Coordinates of N, CA, C and O and ligand atoms in Angstrom, one line a residue:
M1 N 156.4 144.7 -35.0 CA 154.8 145.5 -35.3 C 154.5 146.1 -34.3 O 154.1 145.3 -33.6
T2 N 155.1 147.7 -34.2 CA 153.7 147.7 -33.0 C 153.1 148.8 -33.5 O 153.5 149.3 -34.3
R3 N 152.3 149.4 -32.5 CA 150.9 150.5 -32.4 C 150.7 151.1 -31.7 O 151.0 150.5 -30.4
P4 N 150.3 152.5 -31.8 CA 150.3 152.9 -30.1 C 149.0 152.8 -29.3 O 147.7 152.2 -30.8
R5 N 149.1 152.2 -27.8 CA 148.0 152.3 -27.7 C 147.5 153.5 -27.2 O 148.1 153.7 -26.7
S6 N 145.9 153.2 -27.3 CA 145.1 154.9 -26.9 C 145.3 154.1 -25.1 O 145.0 153.3 -24.6
A7 N 144.9 155.2 -24.1 CA 144.8 155.7 -23.0 C 143.5 155.4 -22.9 O 142.2 155.3 -23.5
P8 N 143.2 154.2 -22.1 CA 141.8 153.9 -20.8 C 140.8 155.4 -21.1 O 141.2 155.8 -20.7
M9 N 139.4 154.9 -21.4 CA 138.8 156.0 -20.9 C 138.2 156.4 -19.7 O 138.1 155.3 -19.0
P10 N 138.5 157.5 -19.3 CA 138.5 157.5 -18.5 C 137.0 157.0 -17.3 O 135.9 157.6 -18.1
T11 N 136.7 156.6 -16.4 CA 135.8 156.1 -15.9 C 133.9 157.0 -16.6 O 133.1 157.0 -16.0
S12 N 134.5 158.1 -15.5 CA 133.8 159.6 -15.4 C 132.6 159.3 -16.5 O 132.1 160.3 -16.6
L13 N 133.7 159.5 -18.1 CA 132.8 159.8 -19.0 C 132.5 158.7 -19.6 O 130.9 158.8 -20.1
R14 N 132.1 157.2 -19.0 CA 130.9 156.0 -19.6 C 130.8 155.9 -18.3 O 129.4 154.8 -18.4
A15 N 130.5 156.5 -17.1 CA 129.8 156.4 -16.4 C 128.1 157.0 -16.5 O 127.4 155.8 -16.4
N16 N 128.3 158.0 -17.1 CA 126.8 158.2 -17.4 C 125.1 158.1 -18.3 O 124.3 158.1 -18.5
R17 N 126.1 158.0 -19.5 CA 125.5 157.2 -21.0 C 126.3 155.9 -21.1 O 126.9 156.0 -22.0
P18 N 126.1 155.0 -21.0 CA 126.4 154.0 -22.0 C 126.0 154.1 -23.1 O 124.9 153.9 -24.0
A19 N 127.0 153.9 -24.2 CA 126.8 153.9 -25.1 C 126.5 152.4 -26.2 O 126.0 151.4 -25.4
P20 N 126.1 152.8 -26.7 CA 124.3 151.6 -27.7 C 125.8 150.6 -28.1 O 127.3 150.8 -28.7
H21 N 125.7 149.3 -27.9 CA 126.6 148.7 -27.8 C 126.7 149.1 -29.8 O 125.8 148.4 -30.3
P22 N 128.6 148.2 -30.1 CA 129.1 148.3 -31.5 C 128.0 147.6 -32.5 O 127.8 148.2 -34.0
A23 N 127.5 146.3 -31.7 CA 127.0 145.3 -32.6 C 125.6 145.9 -33.0 O 125.4 145.3 -34.1
R24 N 125.1 146.7 -33.1 CA 123.7 147.6 -33.5 C 123.7 147.8 -34.8 O 123.1 148.3 -35.1
T25 N 125.0 148.3 -34.9 CA 125.2 148.7 -36.7 C 125.1 147.7 -38.1 O 124.6 148.1 -38.8
V26 N 124.9 146.9 -37.7 CA 124.0 145.3 -38.4 C 123.2 145.4 -37.7 O 122.6 144.9 -36.8
R27 N 122.2 144.0 -38.9 CA 121.1 143.5 -38.5 C 120.7 142.0 -38.2 O 122.7 141.2 -38.4
C28 N 120.8 142.2 -37.3 CA 121.2 140.4 -36.4 C 120.6 139.3 -37.0 O 118.9 139.6 -37.6
P29 N 121.2 138.8 -37.4 CA 121.1 137.2 -37.6 C 120.4 136.3 -37.4 O 119.6 135.4 -37.8
H30 N 120.4 136.2 -35.7 CA 120.2 135.3 -35.0 C 118.1 135.9 -34.9 O 117.2 135.0 -34.8
C31 N 118.1 136.8 -34.2 CA 116.4 137.1 -33.8 C 116.2 138.0 -34.7 O 115.0 138.6 -34.7
G32 N 116.8 138.6 -35.5 CA 115.9 139.6 -36.4 C 116.4 141.1 -36.7 O 115.6 141.7 -37.3
A33 N 116.9 141.8 -35.6 CA 116.6 142.9 -35.1 C 117.1 144.2 -35.8 O 118.4 143.4 -36.3
A34 N 116.2 144.8 -36.3 CA 117.0 145.6 -37.6 C 118.5 146.2 -37.3 O 118.7 146.2 -36.1
E35 N 118.9 147.6 -37.9 CA 119.7 148.0 -38.1 C 119.7 149.2 -37.1 O 118.5 149.4 -36.7
G36 N 120.2 149.4 -35.1 CA 120.3 150.4 -34.7 C 118.8 150.4 -33.6 O 118.7 150.2 -32.6
T37 N 118.6 148.8 -33.7 CA 117.9 148.4 -32.7 C 118.2 147.5 -31.8 O 118.9 146.7 -32.2
R38 N 117.6 147.4 -30.2 CA 118.4 146.1 -29.8 C 117.7 144.9 -30.2 O 116.5 144.7 -30.8
C39 N 118.6 143.8 -29.5 CA 118.1 142.4 -29.7 C 116.8 141.6 -29.1 O 117.1 142.6 -27.9
T40 N 116.0 140.9 -29.0 CA 115.3 140.4 -28.5 C 115.2 138.9 -28.3 O 116.0 138.2 -28.8
T41 N 114.3 138.4 -27.4 CA 114.6 136.7 -27.3 C 114.1 136.1 -28.8 O 113.1 137.1 -29.4
R42 N 114.3 134.8 -28.9 CA 112.9 134.2 -29.5 C 111.5 135.0 -29.9 O 111.5 134.6 -30.7
S43 N 110.8 134.8 -28.4 CA 109.4 135.8 -28.5 C 109.7 136.7 -29.6 O 108.5 137.2 -30.1
G44 N 110.6 137.4 -29.7 CA 110.5 138.8 -29.7 C 109.6 139.4 -29.2 O 109.7 141.3 -29.6
R45 N 110.1 139.7 -27.8 CA 108.6 140.4 -26.7 C 109.9 141.3 -25.9 O 109.8 142.5 -25.4
I46 N 111.2 140.8 -26.0 CA 111.9 141.1 -24.4 C 112.9 141.2 -25.0 O 114.2 141.6 -26.0
T47 N 113.3 142.6 -25.0 CA 114.1 143.5 -25.7 C 116.4 143.1 -24.7 O 116.1 143.4 -23.2
K48 N 116.7 142.4 -25.4 CA 117.9 142.1 -23.9 C 119.5 143.5 -24.6 O 118.8 144.0 -25.5
T49 N 119.7 143.5 -23.4 CA 120.4 144.6 -23.3 C 121.6 144.7 -24.1 O 122.7 145.7 -24.4
S50 N 122.2 143.4 -24.2 CA 123.7 142.9 -25.0 C 123.1 141.8 -26.4 O 121.9 141.6 -26.3
P51 N 123.4 142.3 -27.7 CA 123.5 141.5 -28.8 C 123.5 140.2 -28.3 O 124.4 139.7 -27.7
C52 N 123.0 139.9 -29.6 CA 122.7 138.3 -29.9 C 125.1 138.4 -30.3 O 125.3 138.5 -31.0
P53 N 125.6 136.8 -29.7 CA 126.4 136.6 -30.4 C 126.1 136.8 -31.7 O 127.3 136.8 -32.0
A54 N 125.5 135.4 -32.5 CA 125.5 136.2 -33.8 C 125.6 137.5 -34.3 O 126.2 137.4 -35.4
R55 N 125.7 138.3 -33.8 CA 125.1 139.8 -34.5 C 126.6 140.0 -34.4 O 127.2 141.2 -34.9
R56 N 127.0 140.1 -32.9 CA 128.5 140.1 -32.4 C 129.4 140.2 -33.5 O 130.4 140.5 -34.1
A57 N 129.0 138.3 -33.8 CA 130.0 137.7 -35.0 C 130.1 138.8 -36.6 O 131.3 139.1 -37.0
A58 N 128.7 138.7 -36.5 CA 128.5 139.3 -37.9 C 128.6 141.1 -38.1 O 129.4 141.3 -39.1
H59 N 129.1 141.6 -37.4 CA 129.2 142.9 -37.0 C 131.1 143.0 -37.0 O 131.6 143.6 -37.7
A60 N 131.3 141.8 -36.1 CA 133.2 141.8 -36.1 C 133.6 141.4 -38.0 O 134.7 141.7 -38.0
I61 N 133.0 140.2 -38.9 CA 133.4 139.8 -39.8 C 132.9 141.1 -41.0 O 134.0 141.6 -41.7
A62 N 132.2 142.2 -40.7 CA 131.9 143.1 -41.6 C 132.3 144.3 -41.5 O 132.9 144.9 -42.2
T63 N 132.8 144.6 -39.9 CA 133.6 146.1 -40.0 C 135.2 146.0 -39.9 O 135.5 146.8 -39.9
A64 N 135.6 144.4 -39.3 CA 137.0 144.5 -39.0 C 137.3 143.6 -39.4 O 137.4 142.4 -39.9
V65 N 139.3 143.9 -39.7 CA 140.3 143.5 -40.3 C 140.5 142.0 -39.5 O 140.9 142.7 -38.0
C66 N 140.6 140.9 -39.3 CA 140.7 140.4 -38.0 C 142.6 140.1 -38.0 O 143.1 140.2 -38.3
P67 N 142.6 140.5 -36.4 CA 144.5 141.0 -36.6 C 145.3 139.9 -36.2 O 146.4 139.3 -36.1
T68 N 143.8 138.0 -36.0 CA 144.4 137.1 -35.7 C 144.9 136.2 -37.3 O 146.4 135.9 -37.7
C69 N 144.2 136.6 -38.0 CA 143.7 135.6 -39.0 C 144.0 136.9 -40.6 O 144.0 136.0 -41.6
Q70 N 143.9 137.8 -40.1 CA 144.4 139.0 -41.5 C 143.4 138.5 -42.6 O 143.3 139.4 -43.5
T71 N 142.4 138.4 -42.4 CA 141.7 137.8 -43.0 C 140.3 139.8 -43.5 O 140.3 140.6 -42.6
A72 N 140.4 140.4 -44.3 CA 139.4 141.4 -44.5 C 138.0 141.1 -44.3 O 137.5 140.2 -44.0
P73 N 137.8 143.0 -43.7 CA 136.5 142.7 -43.8 C 135.5 142.7 -44.5 O 136.1 142.3 -45.9
G74 N 134.0 141.1 -44.3 CA 133.2 141.2 -44.6 C 133.7 139.3 -45.4 O 133.2 138.9 -45.6
T75 N 134.8 138.8 -44.8 CA 135.4 137.8 -44.8 C 135.5 137.0 -43.3 O 136.2 137.3 -42.7
P76 N 135.0 135.6 -43.4 CA 135.1 135.2 -42.1 C 136.4 134.8 -41.9 O 137.4 134.8 -42.6
C77 N 136.7 134.7 -40.4 CA 138.1 134.0 -40.5 C 137.8 132.9 -40.4 O 137.4 132.1 -40.8
R78 N 139.1 132.6 -40.2 CA 140.2 131.7 -41.4 C 141.1 130.8 -40.3 O 141.6 131.2 -39.4
G79 N 141.3 129.2 -39.9 CA 142.3 128.6 -39.1 C 143.5 128.5 -39.9 O 143.3 128.9 -41.0
I80 N 144.2 127.9 -39.2 CA 145.5 127.9 -39.6 C 145.8 126.9 -41.3 O 146.4 126.5 -42.2
D81 N 144.7 126.2 -41.2 CA 144.3 124.9 -42.3 C 143.4 125.5 -43.7 O 143.2 124.7 -44.5
G82 N 143.2 126.8 -43.3 CA 142.7 127.7 -44.1 C 141.0 127.5 -44.4 O 140.1 127.9 -44.9
T83 N 140.2 127.1 -43.4 CA 139.0 126.8 -43.5 C 138.2 127.6 -42.4 O 138.4 128.1 -41.5
E84 N 136.8 127.7 -42.8 CA 136.6 128.3 -41.8 C 136.6 128.1 -40.2 O 136.1 127.3 -40.1
T85 N 136.2 129.4 -40.1 CA 136.7 129.0 -38.1 C 135.8 130.1 -37.8 O 135.3 131.2 -38.2
A86 N 135.3 130.0 -35.8 CA 135.0 131.3 -35.2 C 135.4 132.4 -35.5 O 136.3 132.3 -35.5
V87 N 134.5 133.3 -35.5 CA 135.4 134.9 -35.2 C 136.7 135.0 -34.0 O 136.3 134.5 -33.0
H88 N 136.9 135.7 -34.3 CA 138.6 135.2 -33.0 C 138.8 136.1 -32.1 O 138.0 137.2 -32.6
Q89 N 138.8 136.0 -31.2 CA 137.9 136.5 -29.8 C 138.6 138.5 -30.2 O 138.1 139.9 -29.8
Q90 N 140.2 138.2 -30.4 CA 140.7 139.9 -31.5 C 140.1 140.0 -32.2 O 140.0 141.4 -31.7
R91 N 139.5 139.9 -33.0 CA 138.6 140.6 -33.7 C 136.9 141.5 -33.7 O 136.6 142.3 -33.6
Y92 N 137.1 140.3 -31.9 CA 135.3 141.1 -31.4 C 136.1 143.1 -30.7 O 135.7 143.7 -30.8
T93 N 137.8 142.6 -30.1 CA 138.1 143.8 -29.7 C 138.5 144.8 -30.7 O 138.6 146.6 -30.5
E94 N 138.8 144.2 -32.0 CA 139.2 145.4 -32.9 C 137.9 146.1 -33.1 O 137.5 147.4 -33.6
A95 N 136.1 145.0 -33.7 CA 135.4 145.9 -34.0 C 134.7 146.4 -32.7 O 134.0 147.2 -33.2
E96 N 134.8 146.0 -31.7 CA 134.0 147.2 -30.7 C 134.6 147.8 -29.6 O 134.1 148.3 -29.0
G97 N 136.3 147.5 -29.9 CA 137.1 148.4 -28.9 C 136.8 147.1 -27.3 O 136.9 146.5 -27.1
D98 N 138.1 148.0 -27.0 CA 138.9 147.2 -25.8 C 137.6 146.7 -24.2 O 137.9 146.1 -23.8
A99 N 136.4 147.8 -24.9 CA 135.2 147.5 -24.0 C 134.6 146.5 -23.5 O 133.8 145.7 -22.7
A100 N 134.5 145.6 -24.9 CA 134.2 144.6 -24.8 C 134.5 143.6 -24.5 O 133.6 142.8 -24.1
Ligands
ZN201 ZN1 119.9 139.6 -32.4
ZN202 ZN1 140.3 136.2 -37.2

């Protein structure tokens, strides 16, 4: 099975304004940051530039079909023995794009 790879985004386009991290479209299950807002530290005072790992996982699970284990959006990744496992790296790529 082949699929066309899109050309890399020109660096001139991404340099001036960094896009919000795609995981910000979901609520963070770790620090409780609402949709569209940045993650914070556990104290809630310092805003982090990158989302909590748990938020990236929640976003990938909610939005992407996993290329590795073929689970549908909303379903956790599964290992070869059928039990739930950590989100596969390729699912992050699928959900967030190659920039991640
Ligand atoms: Zn968070
Ligand atoms: Zn998977």
